[in-house]
Backbone atoms as SQL, in Angstrom:
CREATE TABLE atoms (id INTEGER PRIMARY KEY, chain TEXT, resi INTEGER, resn TEXT, atom TEXT, x REAL, y REAL, z REAL);
INSERT INTO atoms VALUES
  (1, 'A', 1, 'MET', 'N', -98.143, 52.988, -76.444),
  (2, 'A', 1, 'MET', 'CA', -98.122, 52.507, -77.824),
  (3, 'A', 1, 'MET', 'C', -99.535, 52.024, -78.176),
  (4, 'A', 2, 'SER', 'N', -100.011, 52.424, -79.333),
  (5, 'A', 2, 'SER', 'CA', -101.361, 52.066, -79.744),
  (6, 'A', 2, 'SER', 'C', -101.448, 50.593, -80.150),
  (7, 'A', 3, 'TYR', 'N', -102.672, 50.108, -80.179),
  (8, 'A', 3, 'TYR', 'CA', -102.925, 48.711, -80.524),
  (9, 'A', 3, 'TYR', 'C', -102.450, 48.396, -81.943),
  (10, 'A', 4, 'LYS', 'N', -102.746, 49.303, -82.885),
  (11, 'A', 4, 'LYS', 'CA', -102.355, 49.073, -84.286),
  (12, 'A', 4, 'LYS', 'C', -100.834, 48.990, -84.429),
  (13, 'A', 5, 'LYS', 'N', -100.130, 49.864, -83.724),
  (14, 'A', 5, 'LYS', 'CA', -98.667, 49.846, -83.798),
  (15, 'A', 5, 'LYS', 'C', -98.118, 48.527, -83.257),
  (16, 'A', 6, 'ARG', 'N', -98.675, 48.064, -82.131),
  (17, 'A', 6, 'ARG', 'CA', -98.217, 46.801, -81.558),
  (18, 'A', 6, 'ARG', 'C', -98.486, 45.638, -82.507),
  (19, 'A', 7, 'GLN', 'N', -99.670, 45.641, -83.151),
  (20, 'A', 7, 'GLN', 'CA', -100.005, 44.592, -84.106),
  (21, 'A', 7, 'GLN', 'C', -99.017, 44.589, -85.268),
  (22, 'A', 8, 'LYS', 'N', -98.687, 45.773, -85.776),
  (23, 'A', 8, 'LYS', 'CA', -97.758, 45.886, -86.902),
  (24, 'A', 8, 'LYS', 'C', -96.374, 45.357, -86.507),
  (25, 'A', 9, 'ILE', 'N', -95.920, 45.728, -85.323),
  (26, 'A', 9, 'ILE', 'CA', -94.605, 45.269, -84.852),
  (27, 'A', 9, 'ILE', 'C', -94.613, 43.753, -84.689),
  (28, 'A', 10, 'MET', 'N', -95.697, 43.202, -84.140),
  (29, 'A', 10, 'MET', 'CA', -95.779, 41.759, -83.960),
  (30, 'A', 10, 'MET', 'C', -95.773, 41.047, -85.302),
  (31, 'A', 11, 'GLN', 'N', -96.456, 41.594, -86.311),
  (32, 'A', 11, 'GLN', 'CA', -96.468, 40.982, -87.632),
  (33, 'A', 11, 'GLN', 'C', -95.089, 41.006, -88.260),
  (34, 'A', 12, 'GLU', 'N', -94.378, 42.120, -88.091),
  (35, 'A', 12, 'GLU', 'CA', -93.031, 42.227, -88.653),
  (36, 'A', 12, 'GLU', 'C', -92.092, 41.209, -88.015),
  (37, 'A', 13, 'GLU', 'N', -92.275, 40.953, -86.716),
  (38, 'A', 13, 'GLU', 'CA', -91.424, 39.992, -86.031),
  (39, 'A', 13, 'GLU', 'C', -91.713, 38.563, -86.484),
  (40, 'A', 14, 'LEU', 'N', -92.951, 38.307, -86.927),
  (41, 'A', 14, 'LEU', 'CA', -93.326, 36.965, -87.353),
  (42, 'A', 14, 'LEU', 'C', -92.711, 36.570, -88.690),
  (43, 'A', 15, 'VAL', 'N', -92.381, 37.542, -89.520),
  (44, 'A', 15, 'VAL', 'CA', -91.794, 37.254, -90.830),
  (45, 'A', 15, 'VAL', 'C', -90.327, 36.906, -90.631),
  (46, 'A', 16, 'SER', 'N', -89.961, 35.702, -91.021),
  (47, 'A', 16, 'SER', 'CA', -88.588, 35.252, -90.814),
  (48, 'A', 16, 'SER', 'C', -87.642, 35.962, -91.787),
  (49, 'A', 17, 'PRO', 'N', -86.363, 36.075, -91.417),
  (50, 'A', 17, 'PRO', 'CA', -85.398, 36.717, -92.316),
  (51, 'A', 17, 'PRO', 'C', -85.295, 36.021, -93.673),
  (52, 'A', 18, 'LYS', 'N', -85.424, 34.693, -93.672),
  (53, 'A', 18, 'LYS', 'CA', -85.339, 33.953, -94.931),
  (54, 'A', 18, 'LYS', 'C', -86.525, 34.295, -95.829),
  (55, 'A', 19, 'LYS', 'N', -87.720, 34.387, -95.247),
  (56, 'A', 19, 'LYS', 'CA', -88.931, 34.735, -95.993),
  (57, 'A', 19, 'LYS', 'C', -88.808, 36.158, -96.542),
  (58, 'A', 20, 'ARG', 'N', -88.262, 37.050, -95.724),
  (59, 'A', 20, 'ARG', 'CA', -88.093, 38.443, -96.134),
  (60, 'A', 20, 'ARG', 'C', -87.132, 38.527, -97.337),
  (61, 'A', 21, 'LEU', 'N', -86.052, 37.741, -97.304),
  (62, 'A', 21, 'LEU', 'CA', -85.095, 37.711, -98.404),
  (63, 'A', 21, 'LEU', 'C', -85.746, 37.147, -99.657),
  (64, 'A', 22, 'ASN', 'N', -86.543, 36.112, -99.489),
  (65, 'A', 22, 'ASN', 'CA', -87.249, 35.504, -100.608),
  (66, 'A', 22, 'ASN', 'C', -88.215, 36.515, -101.241),
  (67, 'A', 23, 'ASN', 'N', -88.941, 37.269, -100.396),
  (68, 'A', 23, 'ASN', 'CA', -89.851, 38.295, -100.908),
  (69, 'A', 23, 'ASN', 'C', -89.083, 39.362, -101.673),
  (70, 'A', 24, 'ARG', 'N', -87.911, 39.750, -101.158),
  (71, 'A', 24, 'ARG', 'CA', -87.094, 40.760, -101.842),
  (72, 'A', 24, 'ARG', 'C', -86.716, 40.282, -103.243),
  (73, 'A', 25, 'LYS', 'N', -86.263, 39.045, -103.337),
  (74, 'A', 25, 'LYS', 'CA', -85.857, 38.503, -104.640),
  (75, 'A', 25, 'LYS', 'C', -87.036, 38.481, -105.605),
  (76, 'A', 26, 'ARG', 'N', -88.207, 38.071, -105.101),
  (77, 'A', 26, 'ARG', 'CA', -89.394, 38.006, -105.948),
  (78, 'A', 26, 'ARG', 'C', -89.805, 39.387, -106.434),
  (79, 'A', 27, 'VAL', 'N', -89.807, 40.367, -105.528),
  (80, 'A', 27, 'VAL', 'CA', -90.194, 41.737, -105.875),
  (81, 'A', 27, 'VAL', 'C', -89.221, 42.307, -106.900),
  (82, 'A', 28, 'GLU', 'N', -87.926, 42.176, -106.642),
  (83, 'A', 28, 'GLU', 'CA', -86.923, 42.741, -107.547),
  (84, 'A', 28, 'GLU', 'C', -87.006, 42.094, -108.924),
  (85, 'A', 29, 'LYS', 'N', -87.147, 40.786, -108.960),
  (86, 'A', 29, 'LYS', 'CA', -87.237, 40.086, -110.242),
  (87, 'A', 29, 'LYS', 'C', -88.484, 40.526, -111.007),
  (88, 'A', 30, 'TRP', 'N', -89.611, 40.640, -110.309),
  (89, 'A', 30, 'TRP', 'CA', -90.861, 41.028, -110.961),
  (90, 'A', 30, 'TRP', 'C', -90.782, 42.450, -111.499),
  (91, 'A', 31, 'LEU', 'N', -90.198, 43.365, -110.723),
  (92, 'A', 31, 'LEU', 'CA', -90.084, 44.759, -111.166),
  (93, 'A', 31, 'LEU', 'C', -89.207, 44.865, -112.419),
  (94, 'A', 32, 'LEU', 'N', -88.092, 44.157, -112.426),
  (95, 'A', 32, 'LEU', 'CA', -87.197, 44.214, -113.584),
  (96, 'A', 32, 'LEU', 'C', -87.845, 43.585, -114.819),
  (97, 'A', 33, 'LYS', 'N', -88.558, 42.494, -114.603),
  (98, 'A', 33, 'LYS', 'CA', -89.186, 41.786, -115.723),
  (99, 'A', 33, 'LYS', 'C', -90.347, 42.581, -116.328),
  (100, 'A', 34, 'ASN', 'N', -91.102, 43.289, -115.493),
  (101, 'A', 34, 'ASN', 'CA', -92.330, 43.956, -115.940),
  (102, 'A', 34, 'ASN', 'C', -92.238, 45.481, -115.977),
  (103, 'A', 35, 'GLN', 'N', -91.030, 46.024, -115.931),
  (104, 'A', 35, 'GLN', 'CA', -90.881, 47.470, -115.830),
  (105, 'A', 35, 'GLN', 'C', -91.532, 48.243, -116.978),
  (106, 'A', 36, 'ARG', 'N', -91.565, 47.676, -118.168),
  (107, 'A', 36, 'ARG', 'CA', -92.142, 48.409, -119.299),
  (108, 'A', 36, 'ARG', 'C', -93.657, 48.355, -119.334),
  (109, 'A', 37, 'TYR', 'N', -94.252, 47.486, -118.517),
  (110, 'A', 37, 'TYR', 'CA', -95.707, 47.314, -118.533),
  (111, 'A', 37, 'TYR', 'C', -96.424, 47.964, -117.352),
  (112, 'A', 38, 'ILE', 'N', -95.688, 48.432, -116.356),
  (113, 'A', 38, 'ILE', 'CA', -96.321, 48.938, -115.136),
  (114, 'A', 38, 'ILE', 'C', -96.193, 50.452, -115.018),
  (115, 'A', 39, 'ASN', 'N', -97.107, 51.034, -114.263),
  (116, 'A', 39, 'ASN', 'CA', -97.051, 52.448, -113.938),
  (117, 'A', 39, 'ASN', 'C', -96.344, 52.567, -112.583),
  (118, 'A', 40, 'ILE', 'N', -95.078, 52.904, -112.638),
  (119, 'A', 40, 'ILE', 'CA', -94.235, 52.919, -111.441),
  (120, 'A', 40, 'ILE', 'C', -94.729, 53.935, -110.418),
  (121, 'A', 41, 'THR', 'N', -95.100, 55.126, -110.862),
  (122, 'A', 41, 'THR', 'CA', -95.536, 56.153, -109.905),
  (123, 'A', 41, 'THR', 'C', -96.836, 55.760, -109.216),
  (124, 'A', 42, 'ALA', 'N', -97.717, 55.058, -109.917),
  (125, 'A', 42, 'ALA', 'CA', -98.968, 54.603, -109.298),
  (126, 'A', 42, 'ALA', 'C', -98.689, 53.597, -108.186),
  (127, 'A', 43, 'ILE', 'N', -97.738, 52.709, -108.407),
  (128, 'A', 43, 'ILE', 'CA', -97.380, 51.729, -107.372),
  (129, 'A', 43, 'ILE', 'C', -96.772, 52.444, -106.174),
  (130, 'A', 44, 'GLU', 'N', -95.911, 53.419, -106.420),
  (131, 'A', 44, 'GLU', 'CA', -95.298, 54.179, -105.326),
  (132, 'A', 44, 'GLU', 'C', -96.360, 54.916, -104.517),
  (133, 'A', 45, 'LYS', 'N', -97.341, 55.489, -105.187),
  (134, 'A', 45, 'LYS', 'CA', -98.423, 56.177, -104.478),
  (135, 'A', 45, 'LYS', 'C', -99.277, 55.202, -103.693),
  (136, 'A', 46, 'GLU', 'N', -99.506, 54.037, -104.237),
  (137, 'A', 46, 'GLU', 'CA', -100.332, 53.014, -103.584),
  (138, 'A', 46, 'GLU', 'C', -99.757, 52.627, -102.219),
  (139, 'A', 47, 'ILE', 'N', -98.446, 52.553, -102.121),
  (140, 'A', 47, 'ILE', 'CA', -97.823, 52.144, -100.851),
  (141, 'A', 47, 'ILE', 'C', -97.256, 53.346, -100.082),
  (142, 'A', 48, 'SER', 'N', -97.516, 54.560, -100.575),
  (143, 'A', 48, 'SER', 'CA', -97.020, 55.801, -99.954),
  (144, 'A', 48, 'SER', 'C', -95.500, 55.820, -99.847),
  (145, 'A', 49, 'ALA', 'N', -94.846, 55.326, -100.865),
  (146, 'A', 49, 'ALA', 'CA', -93.376, 55.298, -100.907),
  (147, 'A', 49, 'ALA', 'C', -92.848, 56.625, -101.452),
  (148, 'A', 50, 'PRO', 'N', -91.602, 56.935, -101.182),
  (149, 'A', 50, 'PRO', 'CA', -91.004, 58.152, -101.735),
  (150, 'A', 50, 'PRO', 'C', -90.995, 58.103, -103.264),
  (151, 'A', 51, 'LYS', 'N', -91.186, 59.263, -103.862),
  (152, 'A', 51, 'LYS', 'CA', -91.196, 59.359, -105.314),
  (153, 'A', 51, 'LYS', 'C', -89.827, 58.936, -105.860),
  (154, 'A', 52, 'GLY', 'N', -89.825, 58.054, -106.842),
  (155, 'A', 52, 'GLY', 'CA', -88.579, 57.633, -107.469),
  (156, 'A', 52, 'GLY', 'C', -87.959, 56.379, -106.872),
  (157, 'A', 53, 'LEU', 'N', -88.579, 55.816, -105.849),
  (158, 'A', 53, 'LEU', 'CA', -88.021, 54.631, -105.196),
  (159, 'A', 53, 'LEU', 'C', -87.837, 53.483, -106.183),
  (160, 'A', 54, 'ILE', 'N', -88.882, 53.147, -106.904),
  (161, 'A', 54, 'ILE', 'CA', -88.831, 52.022, -107.839),
  (162, 'A', 54, 'ILE', 'C', -88.012, 52.399, -109.071),
  (163, 'A', 55, 'GLN', 'N', -88.168, 53.627, -109.533),
  (164, 'A', 55, 'GLN', 'CA', -87.435, 54.097, -110.706),
  (165, 'A', 55, 'GLN', 'C', -85.930, 53.994, -110.488),
  (166, 'A', 56, 'LYS', 'N', -85.483, 54.401, -109.300),
  (167, 'A', 56, 'LYS', 'CA', -84.048, 54.336, -108.997),
  (168, 'A', 56, 'LYS', 'C', -83.548, 52.897, -108.966),
  (169, 'A', 57, 'PHE', 'N', -84.405, 51.980, -108.494),
  (170, 'A', 57, 'PHE', 'CA', -84.008, 50.568, -108.494),
  (171, 'A', 57, 'PHE', 'C', -83.887, 50.055, -109.923),
  (172, 'A', 58, 'VAL', 'N', -84.906, 50.317, -110.725),
  (173, 'A', 58, 'VAL', 'CA', -84.955, 49.790, -112.086),
  (174, 'A', 58, 'VAL', 'C', -83.847, 50.391, -112.957),
  (175, 'A', 59, 'LYS', 'N', -83.677, 51.693, -112.869),
  (176, 'A', 59, 'LYS', 'CA', -82.757, 52.377, -113.774),
  (177, 'A', 59, 'LYS', 'C', -81.301, 52.382, -113.282),
  (178, 'A', 60, 'TYR', 'N', -81.113, 52.593, -111.980),
  (179, 'A', 60, 'TYR', 'CA', -79.749, 52.769, -111.458),
  (180, 'A', 60, 'TYR', 'C', -79.309, 51.636, -110.528),
  (181, 'A', 61, 'ASP', 'N', -80.131, 50.602, -110.365),
  (182, 'A', 61, 'ASP', 'CA', -79.811, 49.452, -109.533),
  (183, 'A', 61, 'ASP', 'C', -79.561, 49.839, -108.072),
  (184, 'A', 62, 'LYS', 'N', -80.305, 50.845, -107.583),
  (185, 'A', 62, 'LYS', 'CA', -80.208, 51.258, -106.188),
  (186, 'A', 62, 'LYS', 'C', -81.087, 50.344, -105.348),
  (187, 'A', 63, 'LYS', 'N', -80.558, 49.848, -104.248),
  (188, 'A', 63, 'LYS', 'CA', -81.280, 48.890, -103.398),
  (189, 'A', 63, 'LYS', 'C', -82.531, 49.537, -102.799),
  (190, 'A', 64, 'ILE', 'N', -83.625, 48.775, -102.777),
  (191, 'A', 64, 'ILE', 'CA', -84.864, 49.222, -102.158),
  (192, 'A', 64, 'ILE', 'C', -84.778, 48.929, -100.665),
  (193, 'A', 65, 'ASN', 'N', -85.115, 49.912, -99.858),
  (194, 'A', 65, 'ASN', 'CA', -85.074, 49.755, -98.407),
  (195, 'A', 65, 'ASN', 'C', -85.992, 48.615, -97.973),
  (196, 'A', 66, 'ASP', 'N', -85.569, 47.876, -96.952),
  (197, 'A', 66, 'ASP', 'CA', -86.315, 46.712, -96.466),
  (198, 'A', 66, 'ASP', 'C', -87.759, 47.031, -96.091),
  (199, 'A', 67, 'LYS', 'N', -87.999, 48.229, -95.583),
  (200, 'A', 67, 'LYS', 'CA', -89.357, 48.533, -95.122),
  (201, 'A', 67, 'LYS', 'C', -90.353, 48.641, -96.271),
  (202, 'A', 68, 'TRP', 'N', -89.880, 48.782, -97.510),
  (203, 'A', 68, 'TRP', 'CA', -90.784, 48.894, -98.665),
  (204, 'A', 68, 'TRP', 'C', -91.003, 47.565, -99.380),
  (205, 'A', 69, 'ILE', 'N', -90.239, 46.548, -99.040),
  (206, 'A', 69, 'ILE', 'CA', -90.358, 45.260, -99.737),
  (207, 'A', 69, 'ILE', 'C', -91.704, 44.597, -99.485),
  (208, 'A', 70, 'ASP', 'N', -92.133, 44.525, -98.212),
  (209, 'A', 70, 'ASP', 'CA', -93.406, 43.869, -97.913),
  (210, 'A', 70, 'ASP', 'C', -94.606, 44.580, -98.548),
  (211, 'A', 71, 'PRO', 'N', -94.700, 45.924, -98.451),
  (212, 'A', 71, 'PRO', 'CA', -95.813, 46.586, -99.136),
  (213, 'A', 71, 'PRO', 'C', -95.785, 46.372, -100.656),
  (214, 'A', 72, 'LEU', 'N', -94.606, 46.396, -101.252),
  (215, 'A', 72, 'LEU', 'CA', -94.492, 46.134, -102.693),
  (216, 'A', 72, 'LEU', 'C', -94.933, 44.715, -103.014),
  (217, 'A', 73, 'PHE', 'N', -94.532, 43.776, -102.180),
  (218, 'A', 73, 'PHE', 'CA', -94.896, 42.380, -102.385),
  (219, 'A', 73, 'PHE', 'C', -96.420, 42.211, -102.366),
  (220, 'A', 74, 'MET', 'N', -97.083, 42.888, -101.423),
  (221, 'A', 74, 'MET', 'CA', -98.536, 42.778, -101.323),
  (222, 'A', 74, 'MET', 'C', -99.232, 43.387, -102.552),
  (223, 'A', 75, 'VAL', 'N', -98.735, 44.516, -103.050),
  (224, 'A', 75, 'VAL', 'CA', -99.318, 45.145, -104.241),
  (225, 'A', 75, 'VAL', 'C', -99.122, 44.249, -105.453),
  (226, 'A', 76, 'ILE', 'N', -97.925, 43.716, -105.617),
  (227, 'A', 76, 'ILE', 'CA', -97.630, 42.834, -106.756),
  (228, 'A', 76, 'ILE', 'C', -98.464, 41.562, -106.663),
  (229, 'A', 77, 'LYS', 'N', -98.609, 41.044, -105.461),
  (230, 'A', 77, 'LYS', 'CA', -99.426, 39.852, -105.261),
  (231, 'A', 77, 'LYS', 'C', -100.866, 40.125, -105.704),
  (232, 'A', 78, 'GLY', 'N', -101.357, 41.325, -105.432),
  (233, 'A', 78, 'GLY', 'CA', -102.698, 41.717, -105.870),
  (234, 'A', 78, 'GLY', 'C', -102.801, 41.813, -107.383),
  (235, 'A', 79, 'PHE', 'N', -101.749, 42.285, -108.034),
  (236, 'A', 79, 'PHE', 'CA', -101.730, 42.373, -109.501),
  (237, 'A', 79, 'PHE', 'C', -101.782, 40.996, -110.144),
  (238, 'A', 80, 'THR', 'N', -100.996, 40.112, -109.588),
  (239, 'A', 80, 'THR', 'CA', -100.771, 38.839, -110.261),
  (240, 'A', 80, 'THR', 'C', -101.826, 37.775, -109.961),
  (241, 'A', 81, 'SER', 'N', -102.704, 38.052, -108.995),
  (242, 'A', 81, 'SER', 'CA', -103.771, 37.065, -108.754),
  (243, 'A', 81, 'SER', 'C', -104.927, 37.375, -109.697),
  (244, 'A', 82, 'PHE', 'N', -105.364, 36.383, -110.398),
  (245, 'A', 82, 'PHE', 'CA', -106.404, 36.561, -111.403),
  (246, 'A', 82, 'PHE', 'C', -107.761, 36.088, -110.877),
  (247, 'A', 83, 'ASN', 'N', -108.085, 36.481, -109.665),
  (248, 'A', 83, 'ASN', 'CA', -109.382, 36.120, -109.117),
  (249, 'A', 83, 'ASN', 'C', -110.466, 36.924, -109.815),
  (250, 'A', 84, 'LEU', 'N', -111.524, 36.260, -110.220),
  (251, 'A', 84, 'LEU', 'CA', -112.644, 36.950, -110.854),
  (252, 'A', 84, 'LEU', 'C', -113.515, 37.611, -109.780),
  (253, 'A', 85, 'ARG', 'N', -113.486, 37.057, -108.586),
  (254, 'A', 85, 'ARG', 'CA', -114.256, 37.630, -107.475),
  (255, 'A', 85, 'ARG', 'C', -113.302, 38.244, -106.488),
  (256, 'A', 86, 'SER', 'N', -113.450, 39.527, -106.243),
  (257, 'A', 86, 'SER', 'CA', -112.548, 40.202, -105.310),
  (258, 'A', 86, 'SER', 'C', -113.256, 40.566, -104.040);
């Protein structure tokens, strides 16, 4: 197993189930609230998610797989931080 894979697995284990649930709620709420203002396909491409993942959640209330919640959370966190210096 490569070093990067081990690091990723260790990071996933560090995130508690409660934190993961909290992130899911935040992501879902943000997507529903801002669906008319965001480019859904661009976000899906940014995290290399399957085409239609977010669209199916927004339009048909299909649950987003757990493995996509953290990458979505990180992208949304990047959107919502208004740092002038990046």
